[in-house]
Short mmCIF file of C-alpha atoms and ligand atoms in Angstrom, two decimals:
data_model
loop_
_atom_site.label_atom_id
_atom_site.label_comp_id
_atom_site.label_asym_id
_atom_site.label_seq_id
_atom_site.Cartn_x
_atom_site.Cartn_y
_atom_site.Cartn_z
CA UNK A 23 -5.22 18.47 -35.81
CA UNK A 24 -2.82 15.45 -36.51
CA UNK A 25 0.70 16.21 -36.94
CA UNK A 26 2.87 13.22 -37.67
CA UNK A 27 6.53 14.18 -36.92
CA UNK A 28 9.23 14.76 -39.86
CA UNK A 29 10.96 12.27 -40.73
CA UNK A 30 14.73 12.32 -41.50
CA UNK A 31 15.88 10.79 -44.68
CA UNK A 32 19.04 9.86 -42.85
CA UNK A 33 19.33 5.61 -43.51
CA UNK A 34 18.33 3.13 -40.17
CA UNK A 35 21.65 3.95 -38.51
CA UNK A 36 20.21 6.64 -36.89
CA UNK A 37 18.92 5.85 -33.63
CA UNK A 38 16.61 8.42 -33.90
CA UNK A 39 14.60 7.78 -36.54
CA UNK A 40 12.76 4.41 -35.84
CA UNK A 41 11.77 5.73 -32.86
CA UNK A 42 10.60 8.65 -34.37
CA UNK A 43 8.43 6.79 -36.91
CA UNK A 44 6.40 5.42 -33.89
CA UNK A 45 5.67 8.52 -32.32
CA UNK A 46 3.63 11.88 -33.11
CA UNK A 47 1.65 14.44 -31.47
CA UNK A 48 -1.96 15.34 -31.99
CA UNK A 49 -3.80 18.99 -30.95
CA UNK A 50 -7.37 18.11 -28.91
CA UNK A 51 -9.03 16.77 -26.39
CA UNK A 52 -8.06 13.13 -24.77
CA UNK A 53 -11.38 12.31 -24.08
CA UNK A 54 -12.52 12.41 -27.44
CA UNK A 55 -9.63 11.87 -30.30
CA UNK A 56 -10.37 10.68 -33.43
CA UNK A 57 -11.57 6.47 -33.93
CA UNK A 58 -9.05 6.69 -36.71
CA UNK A 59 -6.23 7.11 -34.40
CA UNK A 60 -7.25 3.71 -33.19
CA UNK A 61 -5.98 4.50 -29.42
CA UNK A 62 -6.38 2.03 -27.19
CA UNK A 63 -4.85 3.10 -23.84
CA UNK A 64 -5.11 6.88 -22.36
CA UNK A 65 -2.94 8.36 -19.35
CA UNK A 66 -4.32 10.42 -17.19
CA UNK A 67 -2.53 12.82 -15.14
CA UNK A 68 -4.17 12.08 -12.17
CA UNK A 69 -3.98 12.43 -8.28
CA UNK A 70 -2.95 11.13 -5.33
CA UNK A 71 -6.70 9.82 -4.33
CA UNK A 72 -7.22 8.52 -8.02
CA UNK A 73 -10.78 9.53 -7.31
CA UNK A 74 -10.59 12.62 -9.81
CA UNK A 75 -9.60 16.01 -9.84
CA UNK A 76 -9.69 18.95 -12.41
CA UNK A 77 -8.06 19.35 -15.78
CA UNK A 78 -7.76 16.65 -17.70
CA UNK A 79 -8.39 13.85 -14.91
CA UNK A 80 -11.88 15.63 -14.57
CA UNK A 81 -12.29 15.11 -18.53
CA UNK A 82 -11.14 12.01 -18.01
CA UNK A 83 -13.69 10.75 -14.90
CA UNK A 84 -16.45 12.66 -16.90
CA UNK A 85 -15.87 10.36 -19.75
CA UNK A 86 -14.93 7.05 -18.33
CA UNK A 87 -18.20 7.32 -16.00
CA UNK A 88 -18.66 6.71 -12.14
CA UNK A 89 -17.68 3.35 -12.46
CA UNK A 90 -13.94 4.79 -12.83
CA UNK A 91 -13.42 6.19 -9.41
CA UNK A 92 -15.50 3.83 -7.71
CA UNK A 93 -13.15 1.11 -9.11
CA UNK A 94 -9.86 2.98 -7.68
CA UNK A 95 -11.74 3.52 -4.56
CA UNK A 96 -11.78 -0.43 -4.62
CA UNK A 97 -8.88 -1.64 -5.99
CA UNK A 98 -6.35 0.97 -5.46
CA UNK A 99 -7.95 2.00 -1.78
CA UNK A 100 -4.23 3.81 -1.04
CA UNK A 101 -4.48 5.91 -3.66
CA UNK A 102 -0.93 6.31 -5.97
CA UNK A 103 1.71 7.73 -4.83
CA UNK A 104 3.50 10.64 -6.71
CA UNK A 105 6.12 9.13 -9.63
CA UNK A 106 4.42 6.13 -9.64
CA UNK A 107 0.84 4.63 -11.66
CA UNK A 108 -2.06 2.19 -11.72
CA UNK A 109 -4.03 1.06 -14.02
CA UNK A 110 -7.22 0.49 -14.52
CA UNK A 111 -10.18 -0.34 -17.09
CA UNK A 112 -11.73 2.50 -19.38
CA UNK A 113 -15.64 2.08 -18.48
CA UNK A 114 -17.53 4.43 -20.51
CA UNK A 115 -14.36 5.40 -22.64
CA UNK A 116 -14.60 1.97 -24.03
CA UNK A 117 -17.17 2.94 -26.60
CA UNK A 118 -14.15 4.91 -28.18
CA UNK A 119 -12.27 1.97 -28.43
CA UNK A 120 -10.44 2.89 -25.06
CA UNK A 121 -9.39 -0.49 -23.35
CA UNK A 122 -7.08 1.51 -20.74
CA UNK A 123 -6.75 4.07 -18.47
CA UNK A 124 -3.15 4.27 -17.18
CA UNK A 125 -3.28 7.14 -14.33
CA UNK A 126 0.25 8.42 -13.44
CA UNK A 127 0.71 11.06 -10.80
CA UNK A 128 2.76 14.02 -11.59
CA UNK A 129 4.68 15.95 -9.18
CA UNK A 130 4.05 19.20 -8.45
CA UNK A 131 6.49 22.01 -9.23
CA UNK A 132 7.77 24.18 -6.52
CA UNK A 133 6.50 27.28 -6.01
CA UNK A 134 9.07 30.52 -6.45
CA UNK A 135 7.92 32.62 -3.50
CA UNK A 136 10.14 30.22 -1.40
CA UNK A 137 7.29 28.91 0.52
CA UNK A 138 7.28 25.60 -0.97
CA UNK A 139 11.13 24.45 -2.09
CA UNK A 140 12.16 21.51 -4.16
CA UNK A 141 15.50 20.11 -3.44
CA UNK A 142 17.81 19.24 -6.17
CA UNK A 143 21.65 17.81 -6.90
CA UNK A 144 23.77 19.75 -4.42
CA UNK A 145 24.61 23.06 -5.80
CA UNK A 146 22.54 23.15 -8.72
CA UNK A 147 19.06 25.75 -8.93
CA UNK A 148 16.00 24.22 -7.41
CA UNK A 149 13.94 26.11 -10.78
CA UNK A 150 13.91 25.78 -13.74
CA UNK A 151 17.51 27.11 -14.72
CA UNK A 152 18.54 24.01 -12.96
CA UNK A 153 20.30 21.29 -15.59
CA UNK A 154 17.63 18.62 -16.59
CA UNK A 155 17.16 16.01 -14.35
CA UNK A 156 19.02 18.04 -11.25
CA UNK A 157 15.63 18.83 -9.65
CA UNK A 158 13.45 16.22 -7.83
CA UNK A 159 10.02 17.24 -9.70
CA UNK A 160 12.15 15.78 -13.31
CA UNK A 161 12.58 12.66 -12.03
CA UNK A 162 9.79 12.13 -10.50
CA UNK A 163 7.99 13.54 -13.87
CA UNK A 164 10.17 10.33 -15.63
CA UNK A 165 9.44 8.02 -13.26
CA UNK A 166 5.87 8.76 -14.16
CA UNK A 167 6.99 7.79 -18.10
CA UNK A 168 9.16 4.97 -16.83
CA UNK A 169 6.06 3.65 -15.28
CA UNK A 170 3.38 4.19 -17.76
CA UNK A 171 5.70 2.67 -20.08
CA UNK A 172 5.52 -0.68 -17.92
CA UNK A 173 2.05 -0.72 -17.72
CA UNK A 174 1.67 -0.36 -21.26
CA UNK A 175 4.07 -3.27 -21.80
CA UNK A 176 2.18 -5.27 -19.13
CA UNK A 177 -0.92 -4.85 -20.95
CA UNK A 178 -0.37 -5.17 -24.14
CA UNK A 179 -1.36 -1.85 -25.19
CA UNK A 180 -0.83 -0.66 -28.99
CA UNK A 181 -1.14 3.15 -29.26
CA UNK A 182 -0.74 4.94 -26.13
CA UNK A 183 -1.77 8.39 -25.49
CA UNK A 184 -0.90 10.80 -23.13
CA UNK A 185 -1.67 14.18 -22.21
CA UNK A 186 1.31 16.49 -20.63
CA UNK A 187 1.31 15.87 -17.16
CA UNK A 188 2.04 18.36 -14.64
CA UNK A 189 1.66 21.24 -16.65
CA UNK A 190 -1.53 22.39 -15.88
CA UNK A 191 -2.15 23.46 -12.53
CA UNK A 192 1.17 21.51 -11.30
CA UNK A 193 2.72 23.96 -13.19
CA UNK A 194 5.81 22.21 -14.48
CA UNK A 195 7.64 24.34 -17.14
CA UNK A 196 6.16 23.19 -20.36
CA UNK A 197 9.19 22.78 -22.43
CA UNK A 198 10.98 21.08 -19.62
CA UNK A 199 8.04 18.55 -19.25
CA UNK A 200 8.05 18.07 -22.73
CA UNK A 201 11.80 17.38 -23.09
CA UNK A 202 11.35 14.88 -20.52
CA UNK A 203 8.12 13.14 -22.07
CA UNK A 204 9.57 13.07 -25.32
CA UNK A 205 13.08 11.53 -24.05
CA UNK A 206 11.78 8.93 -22.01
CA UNK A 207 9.13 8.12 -25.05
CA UNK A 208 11.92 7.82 -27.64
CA UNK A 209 14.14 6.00 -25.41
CA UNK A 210 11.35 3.44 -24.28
CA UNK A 211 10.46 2.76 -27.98
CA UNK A 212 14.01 2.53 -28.83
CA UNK A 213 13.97 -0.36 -26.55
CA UNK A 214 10.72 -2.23 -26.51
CA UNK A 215 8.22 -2.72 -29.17
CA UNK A 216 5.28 -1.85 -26.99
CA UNK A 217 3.38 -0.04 -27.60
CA UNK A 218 3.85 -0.15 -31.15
CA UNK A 219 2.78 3.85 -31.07
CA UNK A 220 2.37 6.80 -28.68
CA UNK A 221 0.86 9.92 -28.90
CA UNK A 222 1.12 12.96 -27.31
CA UNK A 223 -1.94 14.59 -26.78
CA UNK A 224 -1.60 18.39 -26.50
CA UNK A 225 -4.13 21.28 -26.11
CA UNK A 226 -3.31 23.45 -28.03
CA UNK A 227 -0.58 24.51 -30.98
CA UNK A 228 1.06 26.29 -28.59
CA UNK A 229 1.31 23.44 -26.28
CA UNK A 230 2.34 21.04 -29.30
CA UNK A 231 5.16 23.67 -30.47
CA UNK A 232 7.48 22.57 -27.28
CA UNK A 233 7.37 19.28 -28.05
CA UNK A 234 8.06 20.15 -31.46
CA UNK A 235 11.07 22.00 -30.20
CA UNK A 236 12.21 19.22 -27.72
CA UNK A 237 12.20 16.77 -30.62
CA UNK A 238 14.59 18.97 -33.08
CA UNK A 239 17.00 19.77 -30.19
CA UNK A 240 17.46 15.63 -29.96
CA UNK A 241 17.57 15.63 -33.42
CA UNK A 242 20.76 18.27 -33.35
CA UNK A 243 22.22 16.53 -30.67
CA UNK A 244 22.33 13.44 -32.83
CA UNK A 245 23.45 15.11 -35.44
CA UNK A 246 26.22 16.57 -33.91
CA UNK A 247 27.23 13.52 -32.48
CA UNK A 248 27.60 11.55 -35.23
CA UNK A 249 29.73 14.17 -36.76
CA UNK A 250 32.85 13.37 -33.74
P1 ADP B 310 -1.69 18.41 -13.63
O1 ADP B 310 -2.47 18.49 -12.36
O2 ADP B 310 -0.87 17.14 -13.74
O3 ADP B 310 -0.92 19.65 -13.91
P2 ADP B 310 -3.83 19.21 -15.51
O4 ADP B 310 -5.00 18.40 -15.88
O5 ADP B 310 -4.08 20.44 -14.71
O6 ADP B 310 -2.82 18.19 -14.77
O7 ADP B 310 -3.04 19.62 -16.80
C1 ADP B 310 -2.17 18.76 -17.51
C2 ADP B 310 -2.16 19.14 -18.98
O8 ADP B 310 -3.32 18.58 -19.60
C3 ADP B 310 -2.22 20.63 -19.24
O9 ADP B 310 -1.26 20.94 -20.25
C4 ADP B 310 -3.63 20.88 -19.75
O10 ADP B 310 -3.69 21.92 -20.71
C5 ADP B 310 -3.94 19.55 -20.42
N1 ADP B 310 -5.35 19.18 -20.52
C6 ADP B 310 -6.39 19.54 -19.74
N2 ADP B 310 -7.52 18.94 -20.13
C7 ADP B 310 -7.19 18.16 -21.21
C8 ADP B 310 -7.92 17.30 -22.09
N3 ADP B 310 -9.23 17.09 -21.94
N4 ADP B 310 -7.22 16.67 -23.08
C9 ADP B 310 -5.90 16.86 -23.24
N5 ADP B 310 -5.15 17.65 -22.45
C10 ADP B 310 -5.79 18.31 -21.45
#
């Protein structure tokens, strides 16, 4: 399922909008969207080896071929460290039109039971009642964006697409993640014109719904503040 994002009928002074125009969300599998989405860079939510994992960097390896981790194993030997990425070619994705693989590593989110803490800005909640960007797992989620974002630009990509990383068995809070994919997305196409589009790749409505939700509470905040 495709769902291209409303648009506002506000005129080009909102900064929003543009942006907007650029950017949508589509329900499925990253491994096999449709060839008229004409994608030609993934992300993968990868890890620290780069050599392949579960969830969707499984999908990912699966599709792409052996030829995938034995080129990290190569050319990335030190893996990637958490917040940052690497790129590399698409192997056996290419046949979908796939020229990229751009594997960023998400952070893990701290566990509750205590046993595992994640600091934050002195004073504020180490969870997820904590203000966005106040915990250490948001910006190192961002500087995951920030960097895939660079790559892209580096490369030359067109239409980027990327799954939600850290929300799957890194368990970042979905609508948190999603408030900082989508920020960092708007902001970078606000800025650059690579890639010309990006995609977020959910997997399922349910998944899609917080970005949906993340995008219309920017789209109040904007309103509001063009109202003072
Ligand atoms: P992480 O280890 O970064 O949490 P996961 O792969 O476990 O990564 O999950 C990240 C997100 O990707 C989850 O929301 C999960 O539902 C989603 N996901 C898993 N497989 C796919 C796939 N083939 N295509 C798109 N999204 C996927």
């Amino acid at each position: 399922m495709d769902l291209s994002l409303p648009q506002s009928p506000t005129p080009a002074d909102d900064a929003l909008d543009g942006p907007l125009a650029r950017l949508a969300i589509h329900v499925g599998d990253i491994t096999a969207l449709p060839a008229g989405l004409r994608v030609d860079a993934i992300a993968n939510a990868a890890n620290e080896t780069l050599l392949g994992g579960g969830g969707v960097d499984g999908a990912i390896h699966r599709a792409a071929g052996p030829d995938l981790a034995e080129h990290c194993r190569t050319h990335h030997p030190g893996g990637c460290p958490t917040g940052l990425a690497k790129h590399t070619p698409a192997f056996g994705l290419e046949r979908q039109g796939i020229r990229h693989i751009l594997h960023a590593v998400g952070p893990v989110w701290p566990q509750e039971d205590g046993h595992e803490v994640g600091y934050a800005m002195p004073g504020a909640p180490t969870d997820d009642s904590a203000k966005l960007g106040y915990t250490h797992a948001d910006n190192l989620l961002a500087s995951c964006y920030v960097q895939l974002f660079a790559l892209a630009v580096r490369h030359g990509v067109r239409h980027l697409a990327l799954p939600a990383i850290s929300t799957g068995v890194y368990r970042f809070p979905k609508p948190r993640a999603a408030r900082i994919a989508f920020g960092h997305a708007h902001g970078h196409l606000h800025r650059h014109e690579h890639p010309e589009r990006i995609t977020f790749v959910c997997f399922s409505d349910e998944d899609a719904k917080h970005y949906h939700d993340a995008i219309q509470t920017r789209g109040e905040w904007m309103a509001n503040r063009r109202r003072v």
